Amino acid sequence: MPEQTVRWAGGLDGHIQIIDQTLLPAEFKVLALQTAEQVWEAIKVLRVRGAPAIGVAAGMGVVLGIRSAPDDEDEVLERVAKTADYLATSRPTAVNLFWALERMKRVADEHRGEGGAAIKQTLLAEAKDIRDDDARMCRTIGQAGQHLITEGCGVLTHCNAGGLATAEYGTALAPMYRAHELGRHFRVYADETRPLLQGARLTMWELGQAGIDCTLICDNTAAVVMRQGKVDLVIVGADRIAAGGDVANKIGTYGVAVLAKHHGVPFYVAAPSSTFDLSLDSGDAIPIEERGSEEVTHGFGRQTAPDGCKVYSPAFDVTPASLVAGIITERGLIEKPTRERIAEVLG
Amino acid sequence: MPEQTVRWAGGLDGHIQIIDQTLLPAEFKVLALQTAEQVWEAIKVLRVRGAPAIGVAAGMGVVLGIRSAPDDEDEVLERVAKTADYLATSRPTAVNLFWALERMKRVADEHRGEGGAAIKQTLLAEAKDIRDDDARMCRTIGQAGQHLITEGCGVLTHCNAGGLATAEYGTALAPMYRAHELGRHFRVYADETRPLLQGARLTMWELGQAGIDCTLICDNTAAVVMRQGKVDLVIVGADRIAAGGDVANKIGTYGVAVLAKHHGVPFYVAAPSSTFDLSLDSGDAIPIEERGSEEVTHGFGRQTAPDGCKVYSPAFDVTPASLVAGIITERGLIEKPTRERIAEVLG
């Protein structure tokens, strides 16, 4: 469970430390981010990624954007708004990004009248709280889902919703870490997750570090391991969940959910409550980021498709609630999610 | 429709010309193979690949293996058997390989008594016939399936079962080439096909050369384009088809078939009759090649998974006949394939 995914080092004149995930698994490097622009870039190019971790980095990014402002309160509040608007343009799909930025703006507003210097310190404390809250939530998700990981079972996961996608511990991987702590033995199959291979590079790395038995497969092999009876359940993370339980997550998740249904394998989603966007009725309303074609055609440092060929590369897809056996949140497991059950748990 | 995938140049002292498909799409290079060992290596490392093209290369490889033998008939016949046994070890799954080698051995045997020199010439002619038969069969498959490619439709294909997988024209791509010749407009979605990216490197290359509208997607995106209603049918090739209609083809094919079923999209297989292995009752009996883990972890000149991590990488999977809407052969379209319907058409 990597604890260095994203954290604040020092006081108000400190910096954000992140693991540069674009370099894993070949190189483990901790970067120091000193400006909001560096945070924007780190989110954009996926040095820090995973919906919860993006939220944490963005919250801390607000602090970097305001700390050099004069201590005049109006000036600080204006810089909070401006920095939050700017960081919100880094990526469109993960709702935790907007949630964290709103939280920072709201807290700044609540402390109006205390003066610019105090607000800066308050926001630093708030950003650290977002991180610590996330770590705590992830541990709680782990506990809420650990009973699903039974002795000897096989679990398939897609992309990386582990400690590298959160402050620590992860969402989809949290029940696995918790079951491992409890001494249970199980096998994990990790989809490599094209185009950016977060499963191969990140999930395999962090599960390996933790000593959990994991096997890497190409995305197109998930159907085969399910047919062979090697997969007892699927757990994935989420970037945004609509009010009715439709789940936006890494491209390929929807396909895995369809395959799971065909093979009678329950499909679970693990996510903190900040991932829910109750303003959206259905998953169709979730904006889906499209990535550049180079990630598909030149993704590995070598050209693997003809010059100028057409590519369709959405970064996410939406899995309808009807395919979801349950959503594991820090407030408990929402089985067969419906609008009513979700409202009840999140209420 | 590449015509240079595999062909014989010159007389008995000539050589096999192949396009080195490991270099596409960055480089187009025609190799000259002069020995059976070079043919074995070219098949093993996928310079020439695709079940029908492997069969053609293997047939010609027998000629390379025997031509330097003394003209003593027994010596020639012994070399035929030895070379065929050797080439049969290059790859285990494609039945066309064994079919072509058996055909060469049978023809050699049928000409016993004509002398070693004559048998060599006969086998060269036979190897060229295998190629020309394949080209003709592919054109016939194209004609048998062209009606499926209707004006304005969307077709999804997996891996490469095109001109680069056969003598020319292809199997899965043959109906598309024929529909294109007939002036029809349609869109093709090509799965990139991990780990070796035959869809990205080869299908995109040859459809682009032919001027057919094609879009590259990651394997994990097929479910999304189906859900968006962009795919009206799937056509793939086959490496071996059991008597009851179970189809072994490139890893990922089975998953596509399951997704197609879920979305109500008909799933077709295109293959010459030499791809059927009537000695096998079911697909479970088809031997499935496992490839080395490096193709997944270091496939493109860069490390993309942790050192020493476990990988499961079967080269093929088996799609049960129940998911197959039809098999397009040079003898016609076998709809909803069953043992009886297959026996009837192949009989």
XYZ file of C-alpha atoms in Angstrom:
694
model
C 0.000 0.000 0.000
C 2.033 2.942 -1.233
C 1.779 5.855 1.198
C 3.647 8.305 -0.992
C 1.155 8.561 -3.844
C 0.368 12.171 -2.948
C 1.141 14.022 0.278
C 2.137 17.448 1.536
C 5.652 17.991 2.866
C 6.397 20.849 5.291
C 4.414 23.966 6.136
C 2.831 26.587 3.920
C 6.184 27.046 2.169
C 6.373 23.292 1.565
C 5.406 21.291 -1.522
C 3.400 18.319 -2.761
C 5.237 15.021 -3.070
C 3.916 12.577 -5.664
C 5.162 9.310 -7.099
C 5.644 9.933 -10.833
C 3.431 7.094 -12.049
C 4.408 7.568 -15.689
C 7.825 6.097 -14.786
C 6.599 2.948 -12.981
C 7.442 0.110 -12.892
C 10.894 0.721 -14.368
C 11.666 3.667 -12.098
C 10.372 4.765 -8.685
C 10.718 8.538 -8.425
C 9.115 11.011 -6.016
C 8.524 14.436 -7.544
C 8.170 17.745 -5.680
C 5.400 19.966 -7.083
C 5.847 23.661 -6.212
C 3.191 25.392 -8.350
C -0.439 24.964 -9.400
C 0.798 24.703 -12.984
C 2.932 21.717 -12.074
C -0.109 20.100 -10.446
C -2.217 20.742 -13.561
C 0.444 19.133 -15.741
C 0.900 16.189 -13.372
C -2.845 15.457 -13.476
C -3.082 16.003 -17.240
C -0.306 13.584 -18.163
C -1.254 11.084 -15.411
C 1.826 11.432 -13.194
C -0.840 11.413 -10.495
C -4.042 9.562 -11.506
C -6.989 7.729 -10.030
C -10.055 9.721 -9.116
C -9.409 9.999 -5.340
C -5.711 10.840 -5.730
C -6.547 13.481 -8.321
C -8.921 15.066 -5.798
C -6.207 15.115 -3.130
C -3.632 16.605 -5.509
C -6.090 19.255 -6.695
C -6.946 20.290 -3.135
C -3.251 20.706 -2.361
C -2.782 22.434 -5.723
C -5.125 25.196 -4.548
C -2.723 25.868 -1.667
C 0.197 26.137 -4.086
C -1.823 28.592 -6.179
C -2.653 30.954 -3.324
C 0.305 30.907 -0.971
C 2.260 33.618 -2.803
C -0.763 35.943 -2.920
C -0.635 39.066 -0.697
C -2.327 38.378 2.642
C -5.247 40.637 1.687
C -8.357 38.496 2.192
C -10.184 39.459 -0.991
C -7.059 38.784 -2.990
C -6.661 35.337 -1.392
C -10.318 34.439 -1.996
C -10.038 35.553 -5.603
C -6.925 33.424 -6.060
C -8.712 30.417 -4.542
C -11.494 30.741 -7.117
C -9.074 31.322 -9.965
C -6.808 28.415 -9.051
C -9.767 26.075 -8.585
C -11.197 27.048 -11.986
C -7.815 26.464 -13.564
C -7.209 23.065 -11.966
C -10.739 21.969 -12.937
C -9.639 22.068 -16.601
C -6.984 19.382 -16.147
C -9.273 16.377 -16.701
C -13.037 16.164 -17.225
C -14.345 12.821 -15.964
C -13.317 12.178 -12.341
C -15.844 13.940 -10.134
C -13.519 13.854 -7.095
C -11.488 16.590 -8.787
C -14.449 18.997 -8.785
C -15.587 17.766 -5.385
C -12.199 18.576 -3.797
C -12.011 21.986 -5.479
C -15.544 22.844 -4.305
C -14.634 21.767 -0.808
C -11.596 24.080 -0.818
C -13.706 27.000 -2.102
C -16.424 26.386 0.441
C -13.979 26.255 3.343
C -12.308 29.464 2.171
C -15.700 31.118 2.074
C -16.657 29.845 5.520
C -13.559 31.502 6.948
C -14.192 34.869 5.341
C -13.393 37.604 7.844
C -10.440 35.844 9.433
C -7.936 37.452 7.086
C -5.891 36.165 4.137
C -3.022 34.720 6.167
C -5.343 32.644 8.338
C -7.311 31.414 5.332
C -4.102 30.187 3.707
C -3.266 28.124 6.807
C -6.849 26.871 7.024
C -6.760 25.718 3.412
C -3.468 23.917 3.914
C -4.993 22.073 6.874
C -8.092 21.314 4.779
C -6.029 19.909 1.904
C -4.182 17.650 4.328
C -7.547 16.621 5.767
C -8.779 15.643 2.306
C -5.788 13.337 2.041
C -6.213 11.856 5.497
C -9.965 11.488 5.025
C -9.269 9.626 1.804
C -6.803 7.263 3.472
C -9.327 6.604 6.232
C -12.161 6.059 3.755
C -10.054 3.606 1.792
C -9.325 1.579 4.917
C -13.047 1.568 5.676
C -13.856 0.435 2.130
C -11.338 -2.361 2.612
C -13.111 -3.472 5.751
C -16.553 -3.166 4.123
C -15.492 -5.406 1.223
C -13.009 -7.859 2.744
C -15.636 -10.566 3.270
C -16.014 -10.822 -0.531
C -12.407 -12.038 -0.835
C -12.784 -15.572 0.471
C -10.022 -18.110 1.055
C -8.770 -19.515 -2.259
C -10.842 -17.265 -4.494
C -9.851 -15.534 -7.732
C -10.444 -11.811 -8.258
C -10.132 -9.882 -11.485
C -9.489 -6.147 -11.536
C -9.113 -3.610 -14.314
C -6.849 -0.549 -14.435
C -5.449 0.608 -11.087
C -7.745 1.541 -8.241
C -5.136 0.841 -5.620
C -2.926 2.784 -3.291
C -1.496 4.562 -6.313
C -4.964 5.893 -7.198
C -5.769 7.174 -3.712
C -3.946 8.623 -0.722
C -3.110 5.023 0.208
C -4.732 1.552 0.339
C -6.913 2.092 -2.716
C -10.560 1.438 -3.473
C -10.871 -1.723 -5.596
C -7.680 -3.116 -4.078
C -8.587 -2.150 -0.498
C -10.680 -5.295 0.186
C -7.778 -7.360 -1.197
C -5.224 -5.627 1.047
C -7.514 -6.116 4.042
C -8.114 -9.815 3.246
C -4.344 -10.223 2.857
C -3.808 -8.626 6.276
C -6.312 -11.114 7.659
C -4.134 -13.950 6.339
C -6.399 -15.063 3.515
C -4.927 -16.514 0.317
C -6.354 -15.598 -3.092
C -5.288 -14.933 -6.680
C -5.639 -11.638 -8.505
C -5.851 -11.307 -12.290
C -4.897 -7.826 -13.424
C -6.001 -6.589 -16.867
C -3.052 -4.699 -18.343
C -5.479 -1.911 -19.341
C -4.624 -0.366 -22.669
C -3.662 2.186 -23.739
C -1.717 3.401 -20.710
C -1.240 0.007 -19.046
C -2.081 1.086 -15.508
C -2.868 -2.538 -14.669
C 0.489 -3.827 -15.912
C 2.546 -0.927 -14.629
C 0.787 0.023 -11.397
C -1.524 -2.719 -10.088
C 1.061 -5.427 -10.732
C 3.693 -3.235 -9.056
C 1.772 -2.463 -5.887
C 0.262 -5.946 -5.413
C 3.717 -7.415 -5.985
C 5.193 -5.063 -3.367
C 2.517 -6.251 -0.923
C 3.265 -9.915 -1.628
C -0.180 -10.681 -3.063
C -0.374 -13.433 -5.727
C -1.145 -11.642 -8.998
C -1.081 -12.567 -12.670
C -0.989 -10.121 -15.542
C -3.270 -10.691 -18.533
C -3.993 -8.717 -21.672
C -7.429 -7.077 -21.582
C -8.654 -9.479 -24.253
C -7.842 -12.490 -22.027
C -10.329 -11.660 -19.256
C -13.079 -13.636 -21.004
C -10.900 -16.741 -21.141
C -9.922 -16.764 -17.460
C -13.598 -16.283 -16.579
C -14.585 -19.197 -18.806
C -11.912 -21.340 -17.151
C -13.636 -20.725 -13.822
C -10.636 -18.907 -12.362
C -12.527 -15.714 -11.491
C -15.003 -15.678 -8.596
C -15.588 -11.936 -8.586
C -14.542 -8.697 -10.255
C -13.753 -5.508 -8.322
C -12.995 -2.210 -10.071
C -12.855 1.439 -9.025
C -14.908 4.343 -10.346
C -14.327 7.864 -11.615
C -17.934 8.990 -11.271
C -21.158 7.254 -10.254
C -24.543 8.672 -11.264
C -27.545 8.822 -8.915
C -28.985 5.605 -10.318
C -25.756 3.638 -9.976
C -24.308 3.852 -13.495
C -20.522 3.808 -13.149
C -17.961 5.697 -15.227
C -14.551 4.060 -14.973
C -11.500 3.310 -17.101
C -12.218 2.232 -20.669
C -12.719 -1.516 -20.752
C -14.658 -1.690 -17.498
C -18.001 -1.979 -19.291
C -16.719 -4.874 -21.384
C -15.505 -6.661 -18.250
C -18.953 -6.157 -16.677
C -20.681 -7.712 -19.707
C -18.264 -10.665 -19.678
C -18.805 -11.112 -15.923
C -22.560 -11.230 -16.426
C -22.224 -13.836 -19.191
C -20.097 -16.035 -16.922
C -22.201 -15.553 -13.781
C -19.383 -13.700 -12.004
C -20.469 -10.875 -9.640
C -19.130 -7.450 -10.629
C -18.362 -5.022 -7.781
C -17.361 -1.364 -7.776
C -15.413 0.162 -4.867
C -15.478 3.934 -4.393
C -15.719 6.559 -1.673
C -18.956 8.535 -1.448
C -17.188 11.536 -3.022
C -17.278 9.607 -6.300
C -21.088 9.819 -6.500
C -22.521 12.656 -8.567
C -26.165 12.761 -7.493
C -26.781 15.678 -9.854
C -26.668 13.243 -12.759
C -29.640 10.981 -13.384
C -27.875 8.495 -15.588
C -24.426 7.552 -16.783
C -25.226 8.967 -20.218
C -24.746 12.456 -18.752
C -21.185 11.790 -17.562
C -18.673 13.607 -19.785
C -16.168 11.137 -21.224
C -12.649 12.339 -21.938
C -11.125 11.359 -25.291
C -7.379 10.910 -25.295
C -4.942 11.559 -28.122
C -4.359 8.844 -30.718
C -0.618 8.672 -29.982
C -1.306 6.764 -26.761
C -2.631 3.952 -28.961
C -0.372 4.272 -32.011
C 2.942 5.077 -30.311
C 2.233 4.020 -26.743
C 5.318 1.967 -26.100
C 8.018 4.135 -27.617
C 7.592 2.468 -30.998
C 5.154 3.049 -33.835
C 2.551 0.295 -33.806
C -0.031 1.587 -36.310
C 0.193 3.247 -39.716
C 0.905 6.962 -39.957
C -2.200 9.094 -39.648
C -4.630 6.244 -39.093
C -7.983 6.968 -37.429
C -8.168 6.061 -33.751
C -11.088 6.081 -31.307
C -9.738 6.288 -27.771
C -12.195 7.235 -25.030
C -10.498 7.242 -21.615
C -13.575 5.932 -19.806
C -16.785 4.050 -20.370
C -20.046 3.748 -18.472
C -21.292 0.497 -16.948
C -25.062 0.497 -16.367
C -26.217 -0.169 -12.811
C -27.985 -3.318 -14.012
C -24.590 -5.025 -14.417
C -23.316 -4.012 -10.956
C -23.684 -6.548 -8.104
C -22.705 -3.997 -5.490
C -20.902 -0.738 -4.743
C -18.497 -0.887 -1.804
C -18.300 2.526 -0.094
C -16.905 3.747 3.217
C -20.522 3.837 4.411
C -21.084 0.177 3.601
C -21.904 -2.121 0.709
C -24.763 -1.021 -1.558
C -26.048 -4.270 -3.054
C -27.822 -4.217 -6.441
C -27.600 -0.415 -6.524
C -30.727 1.572 -7.337
C -31.480 5.273 -6.896
C -33.298 4.495 -3.641
C -30.611 2.272 -2.120
C -27.891 4.768 -3.028
C -29.838 7.709 -1.560
C -30.433 5.719 1.592
C -26.731 4.935 2.160
C -25.422 8.342 1.104
C -28.328 10.237 2.689
C -4.940 -6.850 -50.890
C -1.243 -7.590 -50.539
C -0.114 -10.183 -53.086
C 3.372 -10.564 -51.684
C 2.514 -12.135 -48.340
C 4.099 -15.429 -49.367
C 5.053 -16.606 -52.839
C 7.682 -18.628 -54.655
C 10.184 -16.835 -56.883
C 11.962 -18.707 -59.673
C 12.409 -22.428 -60.288
C 13.605 -25.209 -58.017
C 16.722 -23.157 -57.247
C 14.523 -20.166 -56.320
C 13.308 -19.024 -52.924
C 10.241 -18.017 -50.919
C 9.453 -14.316 -50.756
C 7.579 -13.111 -47.694
C 6.671 -9.719 -46.301
C 8.383 -9.510 -42.901
C 5.249 -8.725 -40.884
C 7.164 -8.075 -37.680
C 8.392 -4.821 -39.267
C 4.990 -3.474 -40.395
C 3.692 -0.803 -40.399
C 6.915 1.167 -39.924
C 8.816 -0.727 -42.610
C 7.764 -2.748 -45.669
C 10.423 -5.339 -46.371
C 10.305 -8.468 -48.518
C 12.540 -11.271 -47.246
C 13.996 -14.155 -49.260
C 13.864 -17.502 -47.433
C 16.381 -20.031 -48.758
C 16.213 -22.872 -46.202
C 13.628 -24.847 -44.223
C 15.261 -23.501 -41.060
C 14.558 -19.937 -42.180
C 10.920 -20.904 -42.821
C 10.645 -22.466 -39.346
C 12.031 -19.293 -37.775
C 9.796 -17.030 -39.861
C 6.696 -18.964 -38.736
C 7.849 -19.159 -35.112
C 8.457 -15.429 -34.688
C 5.450 -14.454 -36.842
C 7.267 -12.900 -39.825
C 4.669 -14.915 -41.712
C 1.473 -15.556 -39.737
C -2.199 -16.258 -40.238
C -3.305 -19.864 -40.530
C -3.627 -20.013 -44.352
C -0.344 -18.168 -44.999
C 1.465 -20.441 -42.553
C 0.176 -23.414 -44.536
C 1.447 -21.934 -47.803
C 4.865 -21.117 -46.323
C 5.175 -24.587 -44.804
C 4.348 -26.261 -48.132
C 7.032 -24.221 -49.848
C 9.362 -24.867 -46.913
C 9.235 -28.587 -47.719
C 10.634 -27.784 -51.165
C 13.500 -25.820 -49.604
C 14.230 -28.771 -47.321
C 14.474 -31.379 -50.099
C 15.931 -29.626 -53.098
C 19.574 -30.173 -52.118
C 19.005 -33.884 -51.469
C 20.574 -36.356 -53.931
C 18.075 -37.298 -56.637
C 17.740 -40.802 -55.191
C 14.003 -41.300 -54.684
C 14.166 -42.915 -51.233
C 16.444 -40.149 -50.059
C 14.032 -37.506 -51.350
C 11.017 -39.161 -49.738
C 12.867 -39.460 -46.452
C 13.785 -35.769 -46.604
C 10.153 -34.857 -47.312
C 9.043 -36.664 -44.153
C 11.871 -35.231 -42.084
C 11.323 -31.661 -43.253
C 7.569 -31.926 -42.722
C 8.065 -33.254 -39.185
C 10.474 -30.426 -38.472
C 8.242 -27.650 -39.831
C 5.278 -29.074 -37.889
C 7.039 -28.070 -34.660
C 7.050 -24.359 -35.494
C 3.583 -23.563 -34.079
C 0.907 -25.856 -32.593
C -2.537 -24.341 -33.160
C -3.169 -23.547 -36.846
C -4.343 -26.726 -38.488
C -3.534 -25.428 -41.986
C 0.142 -25.957 -41.149
C -0.378 -29.702 -40.646
C -2.850 -29.876 -43.499
C -0.329 -28.403 -45.963
C 2.480 -30.659 -44.734
C 0.243 -33.734 -45.034
C -0.706 -32.676 -48.543
C 2.961 -32.408 -49.528
C 3.752 -35.833 -48.038
C 0.760 -37.436 -49.744
C 1.657 -36.009 -53.137
C 5.261 -37.169 -52.746
C 3.982 -40.627 -51.947
C 1.585 -40.655 -54.885
C 4.507 -39.998 -57.231
C 6.683 -42.764 -55.852
C 8.407 -44.540 -58.719
C 8.919 -41.416 -60.852
C 12.359 -40.732 -59.374
C 13.718 -38.155 -56.951
C 14.266 -35.384 -59.503
C 10.698 -35.562 -60.781
C 9.266 -35.647 -57.264
C 11.144 -32.456 -56.408
C 9.577 -30.683 -59.386
C 6.165 -32.133 -58.560
C 6.385 -30.869 -54.989
C 7.389 -27.377 -56.140
C 4.343 -27.312 -58.404
C 2.194 -28.582 -55.533
C 3.462 -25.880 -53.159
C 2.653 -23.225 -55.750
C -0.772 -24.828 -56.160
C -1.395 -24.573 -52.420
C -0.739 -20.844 -52.706
C -2.891 -20.360 -55.777
C -5.675 -22.510 -54.329
C -5.587 -20.353 -51.231
C -5.827 -17.129 -53.220
C -8.760 -18.553 -55.172
C -10.499 -19.790 -52.008
C -10.121 -16.379 -50.432
C -11.740 -14.695 -53.407
C -14.556 -17.217 -53.190
C -14.975 -16.561 -49.461
C -15.165 -12.850 -50.272
C -17.941 -13.513 -52.742
C -19.770 -15.837 -50.336
C -19.766 -13.196 -47.599
C -19.997 -9.883 -49.448
C -23.782 -9.642 -49.015
C -23.262 -9.318 -45.246
C -21.426 -6.006 -45.759
C -24.350 -3.755 -46.564
C -24.206 -0.097 -47.581
C -23.412 2.106 -44.575
C -22.835 -0.722 -42.122
C -20.178 -1.036 -39.437
C -18.004 -4.151 -39.151
C -15.693 -5.083 -36.313
C -12.759 -7.429 -36.781
C -10.109 -8.815 -34.463
C -6.465 -9.559 -35.224
C -5.565 -9.850 -38.907
C -7.300 -12.335 -41.152
C -6.572 -10.347 -44.272
C -4.319 -10.543 -47.266
C -1.363 -10.645 -44.895
C -2.714 -13.830 -43.296
C -3.333 -15.674 -46.577
C -1.852 -15.842 -50.054
C -3.880 -12.694 -50.818
C -7.335 -11.197 -50.185
C -7.737 -12.732 -46.726
C -10.555 -14.591 -45.022
C -12.319 -12.227 -42.578
C -11.368 -9.234 -44.712
C -12.290 -10.899 -48.020
C -16.018 -10.007 -47.844
C -14.971 -6.409 -47.065
C -12.590 -6.234 -50.026
C -15.296 -7.684 -52.273
C -17.957 -5.247 -50.986
C -15.454 -2.415 -51.532
C -14.892 -3.578 -55.129
C -18.660 -3.514 -55.572
C -18.656 0.158 -54.571
C -20.277 -0.234 -51.168
C -19.377 2.131 -48.314
C -18.919 0.851 -44.785
C -16.816 1.419 -41.671
C -14.423 -1.090 -40.148
C -13.391 -1.107 -36.475
C -10.126 -2.960 -35.975
C -9.220 -4.274 -32.506
C -5.517 -3.591 -32.018
C -5.137 -7.184 -30.713
C -2.655 -7.435 -27.894
C -0.040 -8.586 -27.349
C 1.373 -8.514 -30.878
C -0.962 -5.842 -32.266
C -1.743 -7.559 -35.565
C -4.900 -5.438 -35.819
C -3.057 -2.145 -35.348
C -0.014 -3.077 -37.390
C -1.452 -5.260 -40.139
C -5.225 -4.876 -40.543
C -5.021 -1.080 -40.319
C -2.140 -1.151 -42.804
C -3.796 -3.294 -45.441
C -7.284 -1.755 -45.172
C -5.669 1.688 -45.363
C -3.735 0.655 -48.484
C -7.010 -0.461 -50.051
C -8.747 2.836 -49.188
C -11.321 1.261 -46.856
C -12.585 3.441 -43.970
C -11.116 1.924 -40.818
C -10.748 3.009 -37.207
C -8.334 1.528 -34.712
C -9.567 0.731 -31.199
C -7.977 -0.892 -28.179
C -9.348 -4.390 -27.556
C -11.124 -3.146 -24.423
C -13.107 -0.592 -26.489
C -15.028 -3.116 -28.609
C -17.835 -3.291 -26.033
C -18.297 0.487 -26.162
C -18.557 0.779 -29.941
C -21.060 -2.086 -29.904
C -23.110 -0.354 -27.210
C -23.046 2.838 -29.281
C -24.707 0.910 -32.113
C -21.758 1.394 -34.443
C -21.216 -2.314 -35.122
C -23.682 -4.267 -37.271
C -21.626 -7.425 -37.500
C -18.332 -8.994 -36.485
C -16.167 -11.038 -38.850
C -13.019 -12.817 -37.696
C -10.769 -15.539 -39.097
C -9.972 -18.943 -37.585
C -6.922 -21.058 -36.868
C -8.807 -24.296 -36.386
C -12.494 -25.257 -36.367
C -13.698 -28.449 -34.668
C -16.311 -30.747 -36.178
C -19.119 -29.172 -34.155
C -18.205 -25.602 -35.106
C -16.135 -24.463 -32.110
C -13.582 -21.977 -33.404
C -9.989 -21.474 -32.239
C -8.749 -18.038 -33.199
C -6.523 -15.274 -31.854
C -6.820 -14.580 -28.128
C -9.631 -12.103 -27.556
C -11.949 -13.576 -30.169
C -14.053 -15.394 -27.577
C -14.530 -12.177 -25.602
C -15.645 -10.357 -28.751
C -18.146 -13.152 -29.429
C -19.624 -12.841 -25.926
C -19.869 -9.048 -26.287
C -21.500 -9.442 -29.697
C -24.104 -11.788 -28.251
C -24.889 -9.349 -25.423
C -25.410 -6.531 -27.934
C -27.365 -8.591 -30.475
C -24.611 -8.287 -33.072
C -24.117 -11.329 -35.353
C -20.673 -12.908 -35.073
C -19.233 -14.492 -38.244
C -16.115 -16.551 -38.864
C -14.488 -16.707 -42.307
C -12.165 -19.591 -43.117
C -11.292 -21.980 -45.945
C -12.338 -25.606 -45.536
C -8.700 -26.534 -44.770
C -9.219 -24.840 -41.388
C -11.711 -27.488 -40.249
C -10.327 -30.338 -38.181
C -13.105 -32.919 -38.299
C -11.019 -35.272 -36.151
C -11.803 -33.104 -33.142
C -15.241 -33.303 -31.589
C -15.071 -30.067 -29.651
C -12.955 -26.979 -29.271
C -11.708 -28.226 -25.910
C -9.441 -30.648 -27.780
C -7.677 -27.933 -29.779
C -4.118 -27.402 -28.460
C -3.620 -23.765 -27.462
C -0.152 -22.269 -27.800
C 1.124 -20.231 -24.856
C 3.486 -17.413 -25.757
C 6.346 -16.027 -23.686
C 5.620 -13.364 -21.100
C 7.989 -10.856 -22.722
C 5.442 -10.194 -25.482
C 3.211 -8.723 -22.768
C 5.799 -7.187 -20.437
C 8.334 -5.850 -22.965
C 6.356 -5.993 -26.193
C 7.400 -2.731 -27.724
C 10.954 -2.088 -26.680
C 10.012 -0.740 -23.268
C 9.353 -2.452 -19.961
C 5.673 -2.125 -19.078
C 5.331 -4.532 -16.132
C 7.439 -5.271 -13.067
C 10.466 -7.553 -13.370
C 9.608 -11.221 -13.073
C 5.852 -10.748 -12.715
C 3.542 -13.672 -13.543
C 1.870 -13.473 -16.945
C -0.790 -15.659 -18.548
C -0.612 -15.267 -22.320
C -2.417 -17.852 -24.430
C -2.071 -17.081 -28.140
C -5.574 -18.317 -28.982
C -8.942 -18.971 -27.436
C -11.931 -21.092 -28.397
C -15.345 -19.651 -29.235
C -18.149 -22.182 -28.837
C -20.315 -22.790 -31.895
C -23.339 -21.487 -29.982
C -21.960 -17.931 -30.291
C -21.275 -18.199 -34.040
C -23.927 -16.842 -36.440
C -22.208 -18.357 -39.446
C -18.986 -19.658 -40.948
C -18.130 -18.265 -44.364
C -16.187 -20.841 -46.405
C -15.221 -21.160 -50.059
C -18.033 -23.712 -50.290
C -20.637 -21.285 -49.013
C -21.992 -19.830 -45.799
C -22.718 -22.312 -43.001
C -25.391 -20.589 -40.900
C -25.726 -21.477 -37.198
C -23.055 -24.146 -37.543
C -23.747 -27.612 -36.182
C -21.939 -30.896 -36.762
C -24.587 -31.845 -39.351
C -24.539 -28.568 -41.295
C -20.728 -28.549 -41.348
C -20.543 -32.165 -42.538
C -23.094 -31.383 -45.236
C -21.126 -28.426 -46.664
C -17.685 -29.983 -46.312
C -18.805 -33.504 -47.273
